Tab-separated table of C-alpha atoms in Angstrom:
chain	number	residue	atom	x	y	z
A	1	UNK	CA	65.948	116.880	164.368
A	2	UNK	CA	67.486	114.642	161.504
A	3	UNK	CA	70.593	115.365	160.303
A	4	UNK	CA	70.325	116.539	156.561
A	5	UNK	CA	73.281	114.681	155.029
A	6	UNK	CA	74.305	116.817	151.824
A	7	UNK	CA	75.133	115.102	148.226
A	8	UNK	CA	78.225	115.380	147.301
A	9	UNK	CA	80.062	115.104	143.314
A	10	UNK	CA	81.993	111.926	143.139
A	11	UNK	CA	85.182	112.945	142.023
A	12	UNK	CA	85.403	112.290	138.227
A	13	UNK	CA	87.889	110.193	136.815
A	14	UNK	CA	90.582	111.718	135.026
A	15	UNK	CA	90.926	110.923	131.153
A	16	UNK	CA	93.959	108.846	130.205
A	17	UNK	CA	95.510	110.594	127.330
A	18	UNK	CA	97.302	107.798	124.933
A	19	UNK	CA	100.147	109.326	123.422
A	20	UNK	CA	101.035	107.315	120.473
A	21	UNK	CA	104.309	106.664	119.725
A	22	UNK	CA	105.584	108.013	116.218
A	23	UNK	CA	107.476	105.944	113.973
A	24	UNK	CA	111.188	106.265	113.044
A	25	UNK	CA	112.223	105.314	109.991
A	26	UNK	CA	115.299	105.190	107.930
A	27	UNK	CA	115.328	105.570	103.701
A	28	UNK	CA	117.690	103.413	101.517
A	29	UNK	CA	117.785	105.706	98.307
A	30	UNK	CA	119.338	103.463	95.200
A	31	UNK	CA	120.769	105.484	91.807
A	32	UNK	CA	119.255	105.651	88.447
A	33	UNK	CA	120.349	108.903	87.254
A	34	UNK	CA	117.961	110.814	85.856
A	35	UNK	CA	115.326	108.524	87.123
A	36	UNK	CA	116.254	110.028	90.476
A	37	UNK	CA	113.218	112.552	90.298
A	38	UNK	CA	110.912	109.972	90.704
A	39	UNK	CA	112.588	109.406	94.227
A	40	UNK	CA	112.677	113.106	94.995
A	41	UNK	CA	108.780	113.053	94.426
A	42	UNK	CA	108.035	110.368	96.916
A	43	UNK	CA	110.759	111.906	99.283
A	44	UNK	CA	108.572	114.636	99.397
A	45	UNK	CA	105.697	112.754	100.513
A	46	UNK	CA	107.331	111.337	103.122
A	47	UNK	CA	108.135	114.679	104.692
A	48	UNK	CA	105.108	116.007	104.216
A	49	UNK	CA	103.584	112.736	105.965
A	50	UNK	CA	105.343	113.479	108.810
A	51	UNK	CA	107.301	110.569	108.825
A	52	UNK	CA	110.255	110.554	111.314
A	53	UNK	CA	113.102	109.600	109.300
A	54	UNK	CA	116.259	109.487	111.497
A	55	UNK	CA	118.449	107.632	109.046
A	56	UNK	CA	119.163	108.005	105.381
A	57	UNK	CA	121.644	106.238	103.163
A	58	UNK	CA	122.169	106.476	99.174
A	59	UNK	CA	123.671	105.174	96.597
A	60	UNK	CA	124.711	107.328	93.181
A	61	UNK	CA	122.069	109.830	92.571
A	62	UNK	CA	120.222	108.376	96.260
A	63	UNK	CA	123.737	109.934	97.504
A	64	UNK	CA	122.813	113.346	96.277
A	65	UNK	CA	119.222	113.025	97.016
A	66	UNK	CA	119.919	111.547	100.459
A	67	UNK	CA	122.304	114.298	101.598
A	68	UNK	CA	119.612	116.940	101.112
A	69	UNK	CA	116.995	114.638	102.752
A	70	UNK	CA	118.725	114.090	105.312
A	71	UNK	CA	119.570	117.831	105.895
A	72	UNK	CA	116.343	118.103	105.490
A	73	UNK	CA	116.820	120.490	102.461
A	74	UNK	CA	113.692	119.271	100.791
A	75	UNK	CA	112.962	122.304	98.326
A	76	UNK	CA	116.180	122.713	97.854
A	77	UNK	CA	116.366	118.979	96.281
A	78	UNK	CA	112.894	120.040	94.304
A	79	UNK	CA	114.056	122.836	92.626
A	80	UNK	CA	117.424	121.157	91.639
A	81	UNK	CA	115.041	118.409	89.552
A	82	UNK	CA	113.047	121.520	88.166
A	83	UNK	CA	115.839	123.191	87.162
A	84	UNK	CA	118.149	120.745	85.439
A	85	UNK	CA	119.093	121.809	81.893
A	86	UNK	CA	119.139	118.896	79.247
A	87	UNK	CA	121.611	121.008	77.121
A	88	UNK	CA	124.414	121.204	79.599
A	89	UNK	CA	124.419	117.387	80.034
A	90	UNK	CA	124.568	115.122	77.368
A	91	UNK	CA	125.481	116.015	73.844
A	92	UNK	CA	126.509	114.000	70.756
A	93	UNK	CA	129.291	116.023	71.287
A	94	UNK	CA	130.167	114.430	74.444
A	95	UNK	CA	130.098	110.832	73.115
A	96	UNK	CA	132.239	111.688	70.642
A	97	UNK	CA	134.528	112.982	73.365
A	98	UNK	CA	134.541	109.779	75.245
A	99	UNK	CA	134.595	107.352	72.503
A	100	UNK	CA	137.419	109.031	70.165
A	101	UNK	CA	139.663	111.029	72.753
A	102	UNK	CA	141.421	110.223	75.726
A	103	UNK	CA	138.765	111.561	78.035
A	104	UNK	CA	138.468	109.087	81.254
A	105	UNK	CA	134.854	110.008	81.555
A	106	UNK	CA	131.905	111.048	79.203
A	107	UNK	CA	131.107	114.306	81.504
A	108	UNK	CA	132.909	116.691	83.851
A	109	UNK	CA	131.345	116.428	87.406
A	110	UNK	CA	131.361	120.057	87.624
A	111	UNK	CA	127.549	120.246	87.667
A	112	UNK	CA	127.314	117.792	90.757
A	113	UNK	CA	130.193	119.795	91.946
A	114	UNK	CA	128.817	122.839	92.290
A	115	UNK	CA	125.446	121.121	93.505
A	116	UNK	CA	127.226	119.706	96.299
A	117	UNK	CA	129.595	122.312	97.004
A	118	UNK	CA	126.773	124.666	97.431
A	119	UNK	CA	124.842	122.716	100.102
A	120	UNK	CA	127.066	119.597	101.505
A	121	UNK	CA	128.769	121.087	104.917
A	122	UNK	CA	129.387	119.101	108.447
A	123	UNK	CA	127.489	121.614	110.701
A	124	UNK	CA	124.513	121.079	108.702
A	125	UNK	CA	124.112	117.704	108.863
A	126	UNK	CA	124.727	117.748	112.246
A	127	UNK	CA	122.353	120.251	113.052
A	128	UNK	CA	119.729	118.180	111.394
A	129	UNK	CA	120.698	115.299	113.601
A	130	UNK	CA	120.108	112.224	111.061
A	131	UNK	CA	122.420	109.870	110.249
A	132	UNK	CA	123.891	110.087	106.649
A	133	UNK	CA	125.536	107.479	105.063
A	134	UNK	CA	126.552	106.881	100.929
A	135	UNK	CA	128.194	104.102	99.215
A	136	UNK	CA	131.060	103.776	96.947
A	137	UNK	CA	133.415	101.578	95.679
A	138	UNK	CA	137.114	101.665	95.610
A	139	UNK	CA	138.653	101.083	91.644
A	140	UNK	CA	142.129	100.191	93.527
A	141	UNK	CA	140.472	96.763	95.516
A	142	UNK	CA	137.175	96.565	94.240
A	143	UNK	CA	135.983	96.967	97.916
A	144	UNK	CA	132.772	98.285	98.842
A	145	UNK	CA	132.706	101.375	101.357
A	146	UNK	CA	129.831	102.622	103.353
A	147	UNK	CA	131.529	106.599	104.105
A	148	UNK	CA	129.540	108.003	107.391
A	149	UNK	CA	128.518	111.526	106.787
A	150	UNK	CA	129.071	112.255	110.574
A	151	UNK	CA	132.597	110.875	110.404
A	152	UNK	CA	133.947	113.370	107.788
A	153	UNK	CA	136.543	116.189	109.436
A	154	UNK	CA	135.600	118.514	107.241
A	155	UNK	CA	133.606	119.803	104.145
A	156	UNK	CA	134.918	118.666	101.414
A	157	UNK	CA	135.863	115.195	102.919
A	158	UNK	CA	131.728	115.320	102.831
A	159	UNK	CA	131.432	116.396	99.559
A	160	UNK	CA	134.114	113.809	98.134
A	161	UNK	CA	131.879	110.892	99.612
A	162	UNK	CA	128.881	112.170	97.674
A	163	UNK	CA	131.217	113.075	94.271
A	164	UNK	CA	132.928	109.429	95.004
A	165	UNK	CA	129.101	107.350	95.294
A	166	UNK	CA	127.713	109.587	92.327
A	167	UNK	CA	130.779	109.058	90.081
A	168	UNK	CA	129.014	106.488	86.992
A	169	UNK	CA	131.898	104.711	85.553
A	170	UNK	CA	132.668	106.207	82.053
A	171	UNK	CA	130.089	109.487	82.637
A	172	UNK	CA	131.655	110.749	85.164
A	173	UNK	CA	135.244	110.847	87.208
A	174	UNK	CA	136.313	108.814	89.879
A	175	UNK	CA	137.411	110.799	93.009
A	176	UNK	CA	140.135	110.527	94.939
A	177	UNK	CA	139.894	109.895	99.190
A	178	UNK	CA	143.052	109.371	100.629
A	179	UNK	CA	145.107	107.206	98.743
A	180	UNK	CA	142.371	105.462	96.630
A	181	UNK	CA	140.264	106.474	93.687
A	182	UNK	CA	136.268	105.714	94.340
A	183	UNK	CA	133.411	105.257	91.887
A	184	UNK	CA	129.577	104.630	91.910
A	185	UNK	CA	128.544	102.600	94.745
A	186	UNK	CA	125.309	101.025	92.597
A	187	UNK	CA	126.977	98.608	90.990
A	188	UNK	CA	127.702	96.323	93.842
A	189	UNK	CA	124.590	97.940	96.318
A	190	UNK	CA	122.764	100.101	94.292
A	191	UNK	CA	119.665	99.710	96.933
A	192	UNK	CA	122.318	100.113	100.345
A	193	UNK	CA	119.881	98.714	102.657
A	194	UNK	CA	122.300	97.156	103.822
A	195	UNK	CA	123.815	100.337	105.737
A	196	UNK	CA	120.461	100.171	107.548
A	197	UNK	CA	118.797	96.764	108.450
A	198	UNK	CA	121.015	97.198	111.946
A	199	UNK	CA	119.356	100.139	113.382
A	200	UNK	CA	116.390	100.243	115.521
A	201	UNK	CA	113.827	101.370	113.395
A	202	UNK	CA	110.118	100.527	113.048
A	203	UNK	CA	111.387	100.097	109.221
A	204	UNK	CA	113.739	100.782	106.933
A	205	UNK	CA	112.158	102.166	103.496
A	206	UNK	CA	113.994	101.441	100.067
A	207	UNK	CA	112.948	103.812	97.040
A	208	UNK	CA	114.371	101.889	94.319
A	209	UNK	CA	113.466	103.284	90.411
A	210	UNK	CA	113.399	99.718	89.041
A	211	UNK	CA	109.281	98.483	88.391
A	212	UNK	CA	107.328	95.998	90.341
A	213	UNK	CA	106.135	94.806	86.678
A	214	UNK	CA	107.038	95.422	83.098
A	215	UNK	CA	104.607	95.760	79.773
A	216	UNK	CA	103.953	92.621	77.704
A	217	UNK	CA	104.813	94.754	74.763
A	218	UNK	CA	108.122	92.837	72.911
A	219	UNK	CA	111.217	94.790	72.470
A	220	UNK	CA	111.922	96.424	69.600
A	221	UNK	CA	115.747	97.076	69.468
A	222	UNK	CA	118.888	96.377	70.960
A	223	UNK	CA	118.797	99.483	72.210
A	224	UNK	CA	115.621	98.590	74.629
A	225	UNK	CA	116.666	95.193	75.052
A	226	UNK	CA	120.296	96.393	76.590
A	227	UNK	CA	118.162	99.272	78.927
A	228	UNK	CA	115.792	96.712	79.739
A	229	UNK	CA	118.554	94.017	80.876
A	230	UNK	CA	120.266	96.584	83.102
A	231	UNK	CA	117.131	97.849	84.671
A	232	UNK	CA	116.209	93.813	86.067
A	233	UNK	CA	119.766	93.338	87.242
A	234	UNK	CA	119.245	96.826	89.418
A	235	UNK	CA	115.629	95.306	89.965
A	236	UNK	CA	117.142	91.982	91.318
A	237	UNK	CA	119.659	93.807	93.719
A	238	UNK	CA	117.044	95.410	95.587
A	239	UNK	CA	114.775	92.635	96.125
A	240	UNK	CA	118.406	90.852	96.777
A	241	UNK	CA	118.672	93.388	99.500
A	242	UNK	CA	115.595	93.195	101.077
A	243	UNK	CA	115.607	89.518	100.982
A	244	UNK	CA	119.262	89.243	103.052
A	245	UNK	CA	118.017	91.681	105.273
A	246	UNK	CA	114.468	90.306	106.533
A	247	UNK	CA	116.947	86.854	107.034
A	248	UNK	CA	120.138	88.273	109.030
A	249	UNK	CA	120.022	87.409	112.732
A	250	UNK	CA	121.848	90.614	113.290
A	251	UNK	CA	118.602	92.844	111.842
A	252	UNK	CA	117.231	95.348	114.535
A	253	UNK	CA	114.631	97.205	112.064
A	254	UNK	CA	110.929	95.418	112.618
A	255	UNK	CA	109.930	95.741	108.649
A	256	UNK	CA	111.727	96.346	105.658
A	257	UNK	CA	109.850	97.798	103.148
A	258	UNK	CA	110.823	98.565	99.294
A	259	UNK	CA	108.622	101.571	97.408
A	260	UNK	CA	108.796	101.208	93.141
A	261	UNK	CA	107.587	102.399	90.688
A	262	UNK	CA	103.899	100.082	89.484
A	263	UNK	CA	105.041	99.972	85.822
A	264	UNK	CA	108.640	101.440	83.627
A	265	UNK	CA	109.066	104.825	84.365
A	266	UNK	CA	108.565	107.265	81.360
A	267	UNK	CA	112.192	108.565	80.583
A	268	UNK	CA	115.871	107.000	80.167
A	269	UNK	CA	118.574	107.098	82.687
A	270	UNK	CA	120.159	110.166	81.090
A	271	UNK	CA	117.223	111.843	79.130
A	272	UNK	CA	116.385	114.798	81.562
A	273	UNK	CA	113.732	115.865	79.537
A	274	UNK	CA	111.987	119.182	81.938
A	275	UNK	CA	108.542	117.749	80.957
A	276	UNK	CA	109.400	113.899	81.591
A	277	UNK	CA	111.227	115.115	85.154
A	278	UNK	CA	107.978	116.808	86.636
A	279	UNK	CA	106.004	113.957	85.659
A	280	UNK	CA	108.223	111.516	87.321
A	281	UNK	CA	108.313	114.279	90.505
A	282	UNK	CA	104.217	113.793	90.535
A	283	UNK	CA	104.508	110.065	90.091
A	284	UNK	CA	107.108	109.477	92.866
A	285	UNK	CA	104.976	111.617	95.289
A	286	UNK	CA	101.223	110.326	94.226
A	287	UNK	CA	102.866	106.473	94.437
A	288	UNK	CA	104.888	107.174	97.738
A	289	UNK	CA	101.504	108.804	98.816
A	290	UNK	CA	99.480	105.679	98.683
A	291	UNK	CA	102.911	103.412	99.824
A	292	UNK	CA	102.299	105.450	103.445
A	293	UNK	CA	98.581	105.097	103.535
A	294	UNK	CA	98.806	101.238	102.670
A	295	UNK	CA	101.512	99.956	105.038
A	296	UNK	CA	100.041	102.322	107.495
A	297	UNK	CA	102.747	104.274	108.501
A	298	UNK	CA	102.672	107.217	111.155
């Protein structure tokens, strides 16, 4: 009698599950005052991407932007742009302040203040575990300082570096860190990748407010012509930046990228018109949108 051999199931192979690797990237937010909205829009794009940002560094208003980024305070930077009043800014009244008193600045900083007072603490940041990092210069050398959020010993030695990188010469006061008096970091690195290039990221992404092009259109006043001027020599710096960067031997981040705006945003540095704010919210986060999907980042 033959032995019956029975069939048996070949063991199946087991499915190799790719994990893929998520990106980590750091932001290098530069100022422009009111023109700061437009960054807050595409900040929230790259949160709601998904984007792993580990690292965040910012100069003026990218200081007050990149604290709550890097908190991770996202609404909380939102509403701030929603709610801004015009009224309580900038008034004729205030030039007149500057120009014929002896005011040292055109604005208290008691707005930012508050702003910064309310949310800027050590535990948070390090709860959030990113690295925070803002720019500002010191009016007694003239030096550049890059002030580590993680480094500060105590709240308001975190809220002075943001006060001391958003303080605009002649709008608003310097502040005072130890012995020295500090002002907007912008003017010498108003795009701080420079803070950045070193880490090991798959790419450090500057948000600058500055346009990759500008209209044909001539000028039609001084007025334009000085706004104009100032907004290529911000324009310059970043792509100064980026350009010093991609060449240093010492660079550890595999791209840097810089997101801005395809044409002149629609509002002045100091405007803060509500209507011209949420437009420049919708623009940031609709350009930044399309920034992710095109450089394919994950």
């Amino acid at each position: 009698m033959k032995n019956k051999v029975k069939n048996k199931k070949r063991p199946t192979a087991k499915r190799r599950v790719i994990k893929h690797r998520r990106g980590v990237y750091a932001l290098a937010l530069s100022g422009g005052a009111a023109l700061g909205a437009y960054q807050a829009g595409a900040i929230r794009a790259i949160f709601e991407a998904g984007l792993n940002v580990k690292f965040v560094a910012g100069s003026s208003v990218g200081a007050l932007n990149g604290y709550l980024t890097a908190t991770g305070e996202i609404e909380e930077m939102l509403a701030f742009w929603q709610n801004i009043d015009q009224k309580k800014l900038i008034t004729i009244n205030s030039f007149t302040k500057l120009f014929f008193s002896a005011m040292p600045s055109l604005l208290t900083d008691d707005m930012q203040r508050r702003l910064v007072e309310k949310h800027a603490r050590v535990e948070s940041l390090a709860r959030a575990k990113r690295e925070f990092i803002c720019s500002a210069i010191s009016i007694n050398t003239g030096k550049l300082f890059f002030f580590e959020g993680h480094r500060a010993q105590s709240d308001r030695e975190l809220q002075d570096y943001i006060l001391a990188s958003a303080a605009v010469p002649g709008v608003f006061p310097p502040v005072q860190i130890g012995h020295e008096l500090f002002m907007d970091g912008g003017l010498i690195r108003n795009t701080p990748i420079e803070a950045l290039y070193r880490k090991k990221v798959d790419a450090v992404i500057g948000i600058s407010m500055e346009p990759e092009t500008y209209p044909e259109a001539p000028l039609q006043n001084t007025g334009q012509i000085a706004l104009r001027t100032l907004s290529i020599f911000f324009r310059a710096q970043a792509s100064d930046a980026v350009d010093r960067a991609l060449l240093s031997r010492k660079r550890k981040a595999k791209k840097i990228l810089l997101l801005r705006p395809h044409y002149p945003l629609e509002m002045q540095q100091y405007e803060f018109d509500p209507k011209k704010i949420a437009q420049l919210l919708e623009q940031g986060y609709t350009e930044a949108s399309e920034f992710i999907r095109k450089n394919k980042l994950k």
